[in-house]
Coordinates of C-alpha atoms and ligand atoms in Angstrom, one line a residue:
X1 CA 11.8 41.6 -12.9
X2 CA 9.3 39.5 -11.8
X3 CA 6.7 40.2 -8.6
X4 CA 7.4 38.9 -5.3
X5 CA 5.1 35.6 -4.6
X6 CA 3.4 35.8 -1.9
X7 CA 0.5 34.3 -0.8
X8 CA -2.3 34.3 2.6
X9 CA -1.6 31.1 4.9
X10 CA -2.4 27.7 3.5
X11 CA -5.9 26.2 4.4
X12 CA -6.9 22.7 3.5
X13 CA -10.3 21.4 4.2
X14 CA -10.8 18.2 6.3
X15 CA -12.6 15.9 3.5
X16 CA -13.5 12.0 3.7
X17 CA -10.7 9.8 2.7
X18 CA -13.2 7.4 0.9
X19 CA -10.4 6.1 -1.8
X20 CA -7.8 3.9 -2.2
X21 CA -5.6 5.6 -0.3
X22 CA -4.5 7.9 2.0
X23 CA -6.8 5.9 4.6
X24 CA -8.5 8.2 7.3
X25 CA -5.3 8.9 9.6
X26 CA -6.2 8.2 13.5
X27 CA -6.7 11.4 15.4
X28 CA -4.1 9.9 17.4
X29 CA -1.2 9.5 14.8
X30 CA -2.1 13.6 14.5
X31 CA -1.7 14.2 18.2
X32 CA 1.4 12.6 18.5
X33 CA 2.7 14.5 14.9
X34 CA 1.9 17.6 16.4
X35 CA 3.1 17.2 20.2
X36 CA 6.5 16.0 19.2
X37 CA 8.6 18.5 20.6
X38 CA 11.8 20.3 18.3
X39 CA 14.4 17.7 18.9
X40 CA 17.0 16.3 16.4
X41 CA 17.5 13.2 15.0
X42 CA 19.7 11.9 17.2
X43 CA 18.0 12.5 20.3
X44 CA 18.2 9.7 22.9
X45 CA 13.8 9.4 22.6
X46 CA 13.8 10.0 18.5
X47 CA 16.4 7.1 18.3
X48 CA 14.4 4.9 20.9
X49 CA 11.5 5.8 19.1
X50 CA 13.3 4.3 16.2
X51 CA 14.1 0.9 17.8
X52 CA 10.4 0.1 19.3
X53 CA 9.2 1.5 16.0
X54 CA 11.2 -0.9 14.4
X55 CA 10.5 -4.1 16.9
X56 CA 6.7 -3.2 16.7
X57 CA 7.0 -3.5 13.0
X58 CA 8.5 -6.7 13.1
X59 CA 5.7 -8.0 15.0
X60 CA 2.7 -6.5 12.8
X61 CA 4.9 -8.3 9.5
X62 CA 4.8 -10.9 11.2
X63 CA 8.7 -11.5 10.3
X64 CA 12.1 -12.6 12.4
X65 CA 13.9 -10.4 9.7
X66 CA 16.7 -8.6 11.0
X67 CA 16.5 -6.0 8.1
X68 CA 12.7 -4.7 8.9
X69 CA 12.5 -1.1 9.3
X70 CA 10.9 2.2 7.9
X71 CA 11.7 4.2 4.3
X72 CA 11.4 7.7 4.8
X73 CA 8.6 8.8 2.4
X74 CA 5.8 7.1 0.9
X75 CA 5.1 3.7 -0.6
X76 CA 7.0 4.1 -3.9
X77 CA 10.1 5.2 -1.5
X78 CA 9.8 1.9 0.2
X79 CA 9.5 -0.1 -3.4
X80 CA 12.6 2.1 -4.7
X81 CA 14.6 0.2 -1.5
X82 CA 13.0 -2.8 -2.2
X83 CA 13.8 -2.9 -6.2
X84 CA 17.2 -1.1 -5.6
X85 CA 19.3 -4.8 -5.5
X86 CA 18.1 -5.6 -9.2
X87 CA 21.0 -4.8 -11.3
X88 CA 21.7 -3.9 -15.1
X89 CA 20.7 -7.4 -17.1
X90 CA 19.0 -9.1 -14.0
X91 CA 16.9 -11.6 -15.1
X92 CA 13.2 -10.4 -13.7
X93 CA 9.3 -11.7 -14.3
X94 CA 6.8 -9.3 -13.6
X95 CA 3.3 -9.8 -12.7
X96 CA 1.1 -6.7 -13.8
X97 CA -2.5 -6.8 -13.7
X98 CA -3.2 -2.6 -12.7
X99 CA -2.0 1.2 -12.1
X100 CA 0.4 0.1 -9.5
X101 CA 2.2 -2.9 -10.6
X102 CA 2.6 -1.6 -14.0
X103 CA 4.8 1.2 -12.1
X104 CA 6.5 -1.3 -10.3
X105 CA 7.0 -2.9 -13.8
X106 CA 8.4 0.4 -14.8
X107 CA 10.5 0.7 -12.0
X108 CA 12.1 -2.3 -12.3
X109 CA 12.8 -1.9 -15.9
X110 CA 15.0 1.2 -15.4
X111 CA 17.0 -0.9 -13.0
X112 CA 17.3 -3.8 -15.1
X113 CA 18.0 -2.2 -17.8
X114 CA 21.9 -2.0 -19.4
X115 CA 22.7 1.8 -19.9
X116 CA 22.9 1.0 -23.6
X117 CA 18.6 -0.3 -22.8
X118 CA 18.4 2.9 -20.6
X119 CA 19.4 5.7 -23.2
X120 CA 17.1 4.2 -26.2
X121 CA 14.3 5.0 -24.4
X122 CA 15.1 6.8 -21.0
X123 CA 11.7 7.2 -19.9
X124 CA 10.3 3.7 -20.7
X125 CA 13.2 1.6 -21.1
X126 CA 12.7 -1.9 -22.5
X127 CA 15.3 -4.2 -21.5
X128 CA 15.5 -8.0 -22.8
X129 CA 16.2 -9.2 -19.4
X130 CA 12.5 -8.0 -17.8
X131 CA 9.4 -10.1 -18.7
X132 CA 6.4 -8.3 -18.1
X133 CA 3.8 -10.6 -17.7
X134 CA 0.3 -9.0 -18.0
X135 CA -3.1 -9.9 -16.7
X136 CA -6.6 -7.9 -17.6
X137 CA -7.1 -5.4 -15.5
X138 CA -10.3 -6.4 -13.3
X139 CA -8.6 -10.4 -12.9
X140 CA -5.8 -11.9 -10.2
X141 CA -2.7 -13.1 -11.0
X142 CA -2.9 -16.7 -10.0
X143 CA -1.0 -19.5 -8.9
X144 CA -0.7 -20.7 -12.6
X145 CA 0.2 -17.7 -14.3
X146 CA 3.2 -17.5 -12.0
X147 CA 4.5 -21.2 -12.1
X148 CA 4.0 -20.6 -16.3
X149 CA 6.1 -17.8 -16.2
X150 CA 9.0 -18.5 -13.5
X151 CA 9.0 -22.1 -15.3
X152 CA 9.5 -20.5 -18.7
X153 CA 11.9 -17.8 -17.9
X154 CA 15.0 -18.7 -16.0
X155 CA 14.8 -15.1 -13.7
X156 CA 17.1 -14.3 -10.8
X157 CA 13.9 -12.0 -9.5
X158 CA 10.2 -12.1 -9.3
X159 CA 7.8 -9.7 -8.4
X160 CA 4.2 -9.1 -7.7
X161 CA 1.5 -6.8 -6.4
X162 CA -0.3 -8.7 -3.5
X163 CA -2.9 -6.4 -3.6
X164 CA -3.6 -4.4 -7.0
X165 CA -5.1 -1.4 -5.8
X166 CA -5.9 0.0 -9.2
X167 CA -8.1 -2.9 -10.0
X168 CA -9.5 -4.0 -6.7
X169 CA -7.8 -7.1 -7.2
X170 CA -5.9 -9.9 -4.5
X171 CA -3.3 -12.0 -6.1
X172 CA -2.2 -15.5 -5.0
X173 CA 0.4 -14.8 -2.6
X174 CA 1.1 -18.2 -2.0
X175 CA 1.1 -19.8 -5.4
X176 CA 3.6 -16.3 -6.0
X177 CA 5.5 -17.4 -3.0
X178 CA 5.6 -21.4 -3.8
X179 CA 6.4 -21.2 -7.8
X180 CA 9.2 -19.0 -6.3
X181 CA 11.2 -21.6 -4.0
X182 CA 10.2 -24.2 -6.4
X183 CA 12.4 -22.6 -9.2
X184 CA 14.6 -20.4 -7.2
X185 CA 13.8 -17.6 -8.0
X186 CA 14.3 -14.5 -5.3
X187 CA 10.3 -13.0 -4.9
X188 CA 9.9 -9.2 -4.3
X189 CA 6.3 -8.2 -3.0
X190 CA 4.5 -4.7 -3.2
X191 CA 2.4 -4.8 -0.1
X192 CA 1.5 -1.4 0.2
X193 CA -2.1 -2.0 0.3
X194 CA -2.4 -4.8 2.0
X195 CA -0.3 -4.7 4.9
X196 CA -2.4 -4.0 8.3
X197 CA -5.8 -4.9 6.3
X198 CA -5.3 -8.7 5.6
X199 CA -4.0 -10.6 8.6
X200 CA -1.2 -12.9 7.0
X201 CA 3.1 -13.1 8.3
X202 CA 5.3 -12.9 5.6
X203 CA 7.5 -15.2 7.6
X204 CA 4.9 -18.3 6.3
X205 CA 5.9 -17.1 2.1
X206 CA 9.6 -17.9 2.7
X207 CA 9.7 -17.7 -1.4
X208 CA 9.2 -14.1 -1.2
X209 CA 12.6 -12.4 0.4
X210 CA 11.8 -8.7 -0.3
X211 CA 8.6 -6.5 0.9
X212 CA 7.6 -3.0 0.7
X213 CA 4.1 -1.2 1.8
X214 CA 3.4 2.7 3.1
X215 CA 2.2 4.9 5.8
X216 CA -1.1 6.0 5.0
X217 CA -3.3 2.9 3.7
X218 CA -3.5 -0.2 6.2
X219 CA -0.8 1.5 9.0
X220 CA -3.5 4.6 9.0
X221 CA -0.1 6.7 9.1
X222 CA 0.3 10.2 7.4
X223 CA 1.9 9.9 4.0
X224 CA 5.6 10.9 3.5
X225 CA 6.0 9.5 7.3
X226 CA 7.4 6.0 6.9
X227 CA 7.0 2.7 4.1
X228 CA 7.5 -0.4 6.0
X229 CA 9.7 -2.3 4.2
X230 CA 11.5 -5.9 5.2
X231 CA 14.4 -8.5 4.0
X232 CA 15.6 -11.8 4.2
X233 CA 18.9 -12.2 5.2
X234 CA 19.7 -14.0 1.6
X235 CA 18.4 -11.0 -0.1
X236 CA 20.7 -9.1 2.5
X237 CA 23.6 -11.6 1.4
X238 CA 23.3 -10.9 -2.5
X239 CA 23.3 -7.2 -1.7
X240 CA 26.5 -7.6 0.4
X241 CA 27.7 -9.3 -2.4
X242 CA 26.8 -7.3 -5.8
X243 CA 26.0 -3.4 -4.0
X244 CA 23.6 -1.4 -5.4
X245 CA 23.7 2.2 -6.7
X246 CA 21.9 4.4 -3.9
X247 CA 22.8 5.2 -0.8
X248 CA 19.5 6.9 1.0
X249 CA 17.5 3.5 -0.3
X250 CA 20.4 1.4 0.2
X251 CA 18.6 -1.4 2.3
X252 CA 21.9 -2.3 4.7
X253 CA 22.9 1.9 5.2
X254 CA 19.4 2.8 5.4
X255 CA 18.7 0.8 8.5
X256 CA 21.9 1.1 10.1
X257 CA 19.4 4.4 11.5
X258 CA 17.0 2.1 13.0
X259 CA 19.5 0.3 15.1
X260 CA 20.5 -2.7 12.7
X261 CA 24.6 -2.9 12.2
X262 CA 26.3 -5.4 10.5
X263 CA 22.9 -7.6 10.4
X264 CA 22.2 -7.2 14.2
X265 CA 20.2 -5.3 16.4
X266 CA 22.0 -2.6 18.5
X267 CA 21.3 -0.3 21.0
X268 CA 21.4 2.8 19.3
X269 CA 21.0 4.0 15.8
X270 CA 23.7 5.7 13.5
X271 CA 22.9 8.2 11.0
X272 CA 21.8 7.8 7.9
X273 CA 19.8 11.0 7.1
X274 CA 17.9 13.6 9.1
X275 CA 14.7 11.8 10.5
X276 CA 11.8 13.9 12.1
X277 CA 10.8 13.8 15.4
X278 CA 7.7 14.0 14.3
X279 CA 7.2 11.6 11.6
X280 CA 8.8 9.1 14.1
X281 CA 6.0 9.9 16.6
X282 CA 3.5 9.6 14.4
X283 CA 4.7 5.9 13.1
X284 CA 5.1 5.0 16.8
X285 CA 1.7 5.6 17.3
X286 CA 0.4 4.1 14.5
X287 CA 2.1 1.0 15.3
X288 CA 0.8 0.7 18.8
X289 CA -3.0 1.2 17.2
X290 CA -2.5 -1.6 14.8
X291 CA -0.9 -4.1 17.5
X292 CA -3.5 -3.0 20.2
X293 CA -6.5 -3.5 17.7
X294 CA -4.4 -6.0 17.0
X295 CA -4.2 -6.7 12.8
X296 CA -6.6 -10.3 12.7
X297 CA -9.5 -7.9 14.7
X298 CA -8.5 -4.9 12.1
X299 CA -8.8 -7.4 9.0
X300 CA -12.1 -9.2 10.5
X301 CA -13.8 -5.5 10.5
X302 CA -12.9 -4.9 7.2
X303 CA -13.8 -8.0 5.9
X304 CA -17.0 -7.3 7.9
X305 CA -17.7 -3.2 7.1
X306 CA -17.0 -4.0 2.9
X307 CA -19.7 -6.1 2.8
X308 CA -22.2 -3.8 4.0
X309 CA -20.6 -1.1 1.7
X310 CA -20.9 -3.4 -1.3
X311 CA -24.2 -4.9 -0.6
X312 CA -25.4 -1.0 -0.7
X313 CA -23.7 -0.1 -3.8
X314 CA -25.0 -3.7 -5.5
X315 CA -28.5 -2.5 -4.4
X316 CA -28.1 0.5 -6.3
X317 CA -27.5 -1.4 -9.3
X318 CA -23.6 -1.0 -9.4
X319 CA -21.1 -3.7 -10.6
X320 CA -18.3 -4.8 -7.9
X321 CA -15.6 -6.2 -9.7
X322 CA -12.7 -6.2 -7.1
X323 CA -12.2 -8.3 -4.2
X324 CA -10.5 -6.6 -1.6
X325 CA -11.6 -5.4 1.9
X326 CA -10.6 -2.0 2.1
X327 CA -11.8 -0.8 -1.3
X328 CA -14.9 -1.4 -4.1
X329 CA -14.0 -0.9 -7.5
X330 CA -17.6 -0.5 -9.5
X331 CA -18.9 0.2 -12.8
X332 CA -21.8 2.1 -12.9
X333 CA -25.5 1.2 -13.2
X334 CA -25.9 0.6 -17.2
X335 CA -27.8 4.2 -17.2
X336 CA -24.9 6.0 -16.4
X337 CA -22.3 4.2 -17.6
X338 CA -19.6 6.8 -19.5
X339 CA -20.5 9.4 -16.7
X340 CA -17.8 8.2 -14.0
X341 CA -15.7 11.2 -13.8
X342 CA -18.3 13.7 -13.9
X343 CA -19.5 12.0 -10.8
X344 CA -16.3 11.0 -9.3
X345 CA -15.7 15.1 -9.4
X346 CA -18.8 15.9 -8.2
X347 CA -18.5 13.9 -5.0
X348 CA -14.9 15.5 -4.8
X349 CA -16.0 19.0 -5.1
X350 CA -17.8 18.1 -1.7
X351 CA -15.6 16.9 0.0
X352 CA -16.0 13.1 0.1
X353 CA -13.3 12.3 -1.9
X354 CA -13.6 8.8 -3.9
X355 CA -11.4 8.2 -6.8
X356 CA -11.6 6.8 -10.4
X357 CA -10.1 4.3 -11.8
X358 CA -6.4 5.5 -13.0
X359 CA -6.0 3.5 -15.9
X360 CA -8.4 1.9 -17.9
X361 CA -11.0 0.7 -18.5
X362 CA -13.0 3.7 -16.3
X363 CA -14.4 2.5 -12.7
X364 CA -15.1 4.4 -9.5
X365 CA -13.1 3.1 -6.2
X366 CA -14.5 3.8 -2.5
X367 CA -12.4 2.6 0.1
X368 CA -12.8 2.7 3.7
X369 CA -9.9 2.7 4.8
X370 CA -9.7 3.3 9.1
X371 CA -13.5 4.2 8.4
X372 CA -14.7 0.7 10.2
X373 CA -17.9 2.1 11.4
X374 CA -21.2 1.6 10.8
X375 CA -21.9 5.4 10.9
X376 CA -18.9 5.8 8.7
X377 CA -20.2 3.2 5.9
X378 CA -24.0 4.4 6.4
X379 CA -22.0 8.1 5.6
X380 CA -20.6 6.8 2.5
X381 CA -23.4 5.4 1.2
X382 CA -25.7 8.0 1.5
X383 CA -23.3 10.3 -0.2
X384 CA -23.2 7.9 -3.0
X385 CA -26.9 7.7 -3.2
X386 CA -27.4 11.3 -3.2
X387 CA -24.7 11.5 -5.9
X388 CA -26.2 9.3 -8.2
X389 CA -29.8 10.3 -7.9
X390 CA -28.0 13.8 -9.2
X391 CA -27.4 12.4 -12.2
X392 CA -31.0 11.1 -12.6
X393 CA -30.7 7.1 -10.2
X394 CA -33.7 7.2 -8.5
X395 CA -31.9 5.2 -5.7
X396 CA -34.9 5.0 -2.7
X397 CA -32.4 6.0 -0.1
X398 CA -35.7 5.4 2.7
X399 CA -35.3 2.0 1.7
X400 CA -31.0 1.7 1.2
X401 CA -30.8 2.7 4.9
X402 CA -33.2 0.3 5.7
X403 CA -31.4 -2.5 3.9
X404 CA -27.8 -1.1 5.7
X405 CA -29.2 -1.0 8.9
X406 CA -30.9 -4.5 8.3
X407 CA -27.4 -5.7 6.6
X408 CA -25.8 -4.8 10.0
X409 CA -28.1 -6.2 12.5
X410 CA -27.9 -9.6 10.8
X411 CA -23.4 -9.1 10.7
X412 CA -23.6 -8.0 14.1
X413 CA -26.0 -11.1 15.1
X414 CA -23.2 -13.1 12.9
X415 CA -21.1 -12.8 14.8
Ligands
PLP501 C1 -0.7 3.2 -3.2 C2 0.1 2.2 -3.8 C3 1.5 2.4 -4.2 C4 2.1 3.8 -4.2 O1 2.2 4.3 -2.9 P1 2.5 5.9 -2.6 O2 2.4 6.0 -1.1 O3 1.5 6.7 -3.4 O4 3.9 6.1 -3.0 C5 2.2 1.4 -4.8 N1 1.7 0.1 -4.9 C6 0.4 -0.1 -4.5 C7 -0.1 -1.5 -4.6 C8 -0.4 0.9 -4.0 O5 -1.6 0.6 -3.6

């Protein structure tokens, strides 16, 4: 027999959410979490909650898509709806330049893949139908990659990262979404990082007819609440027309919740699944932050806070090889090159939790996600400093908050 587990109540420290992801979630999302009161979910307010949520998203998309609602979960939840109309022996190009579209690369090779594909190598299937294209990791897929590969391979599907968040690294949404009506082909786009940190409508990529993102990067939402996810109605018309073999992802069931019904808008949602009051509160909320900051201003102040963050870490002889607003992917000063985990878990152990690099080559990521403050940056950066000079920098940190402080009075005066 073995003992009875038990164990004291659970106590997790507040830390700094300087990485990729989860983003620092707004005090307010965590009110509104923890005020919902015990209702079900199909409560009159949980259900209305539903529909604004749903409305509000359409507006922060940027979309007139009928099918734009919420996954329950996290981002890959969202990408599992958005990947679940790719059938056995689709035809599928694959852009993969980092971690987290080489997942989605997995991803859609299970679904793509014939069972006969599937069951010679379960775990990593390799079916002759999927072209993975690959870019270096630390480089964008561009416009030309894409029209290359959608002119070479006659796919029914495309898909891309728009923002790598492994690497750092923007791709060329556009040149994604033009190749894509130019040769027909039905774009799918991973948006989970940048959705609510770069101000674009998907409405203007009318190549692209599938996106996913998550809760807790750009939306500032607590993870496993809800991954924003939206369709065109012709990817909603080749559902109807093939199915697809899930029923909680299923992108027509699924948001018969939020109020959509035979591809309109009703009053009043009809199960699906069990919802949570709460994570429905929270999403509510985080909605009304991003439309009342509204996402241009959120996107100008990242644009604005990551410069001062990489202007510091340049300073201190670091190497920024990404290019997004919400996160700096570095290598270290030559002098302590090889030693990024040791100081990647070092910052960790004190709570100010930056991240590594998940595949290689080994970089260190600080993002700043809902940390657009200067006090917030100048926090960062110190923390950094102090870090490195631990390993032997000799970063002048009088002299770094000197150059921030200087860095911002000449933004601010920008302006
Ligand atoms: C974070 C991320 C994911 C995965 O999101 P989870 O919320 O961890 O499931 C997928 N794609 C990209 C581009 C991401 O940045």
């Amino acid at each position: 027999m073995t003992e009875a587990a038990f164990f004291p109540q659970l106590e997790i420290p507040n830390t700094i959410a300087a990485g990729p992801g989860p983003g620092h979630t707004d005090a307010r999302v965590l009110d509104r979490f923890a005020s919902a009161g015990m209702a079900d979910h199909m409560h009159a307010d949980v259900l209305r909650g539903m529909i604004e949520c749903k409305l509000m998203l359409r507006s922060v998309m940027g979309t007139r898509n009928i099918h734009t609602f919420g996954v329950a979960g996290t981002g890959w939840s969202g990408l599992d709806c958005l990947f679940s109309a790719v059938m056995p022996g689709d035809r599928v190009v694959v852009f993969v330049n980092g971690t987290f579209s080489g997942i989605d690369g997995l991803t859609l090779r299970m679904k793509a893949a014939t069972a006969k594909e599937l069951a010679a190598s379960p775990m990593d299937p390799q079916p002759a139908s999927v072209k993975i294209v690959t870019v270096p990791h630390g480089q964008s897929v561009t416009a030309e990659i894409v029209e290359a590969a959608l002119a070479e391979h006659n796919a029914k599907w495309a898909a891309m990262a728009h923002w790598e968040t492994g690497s750092g690294r923007i791709n060329d949404l556009r040149g994604f979404s033009d190749a894509c009506a130019r040769h027909d082909v039905m774009g799918l786009v991973d948006a989970v990082s940048s959705l609510g940190v770069e101000d674009f409508r998907i409405d203007d990529y009318p190549g692209v007819h599938g996106w996913a993102s998550c809760p807790q990067k750009g939306i500032c939402c607590l993870p496993l609440t809800y991954a924003p996810v939206s369709f065109t109605d012709r990817y909603i018309a080749n559902l109807r027309q093939t199915g697809c073999r899930t029923f909680v992802h299923h992108p027509i069931l699924e948001a018969r919740h939020w109020g959509i019904v035979e591809g309109k808008d009703v009053g009043k949602g009809v199960y699906h699944r069990t919802h949570s009051a709460y994570a429905v509160a929270a999403f509510h909320e985080a909605l009304r932050i991003t439309l009342q900051q509204t996402v241009a201003g959120r996107a100008k102040s990242y644009v604005f806070h990551e410069a001062a963050l990489r202007d510091a870490v340049t300073a201190m002889g670091c190497k920024v090889t990404s290019n997004m607003p919400s996160l700096v992917v570095l290598n270290l000063p030559n002098k302590l090159a090889g030693r990024e985990m040791e100081l990647v878990q070092t910052c960790r152990a004190s709570g100010f939790g930056i991240w590594p690099t998940l595949s290689e080559p080994v970089q260190v990521r600080i993002g700043i996600l809902n940390l657009l403050n200067q006090n917030a940056i100048t926090d960062i950066v110190n923390r950094f400093a102090a870090a490195l000079n631990k390993m032997g920098a000799e970063i002048d940190t009088g002299r770094m908050n000197e150059r921030l402080e200087q860095h911002y009075q000449t933004l601010v005066a920008a302006e």
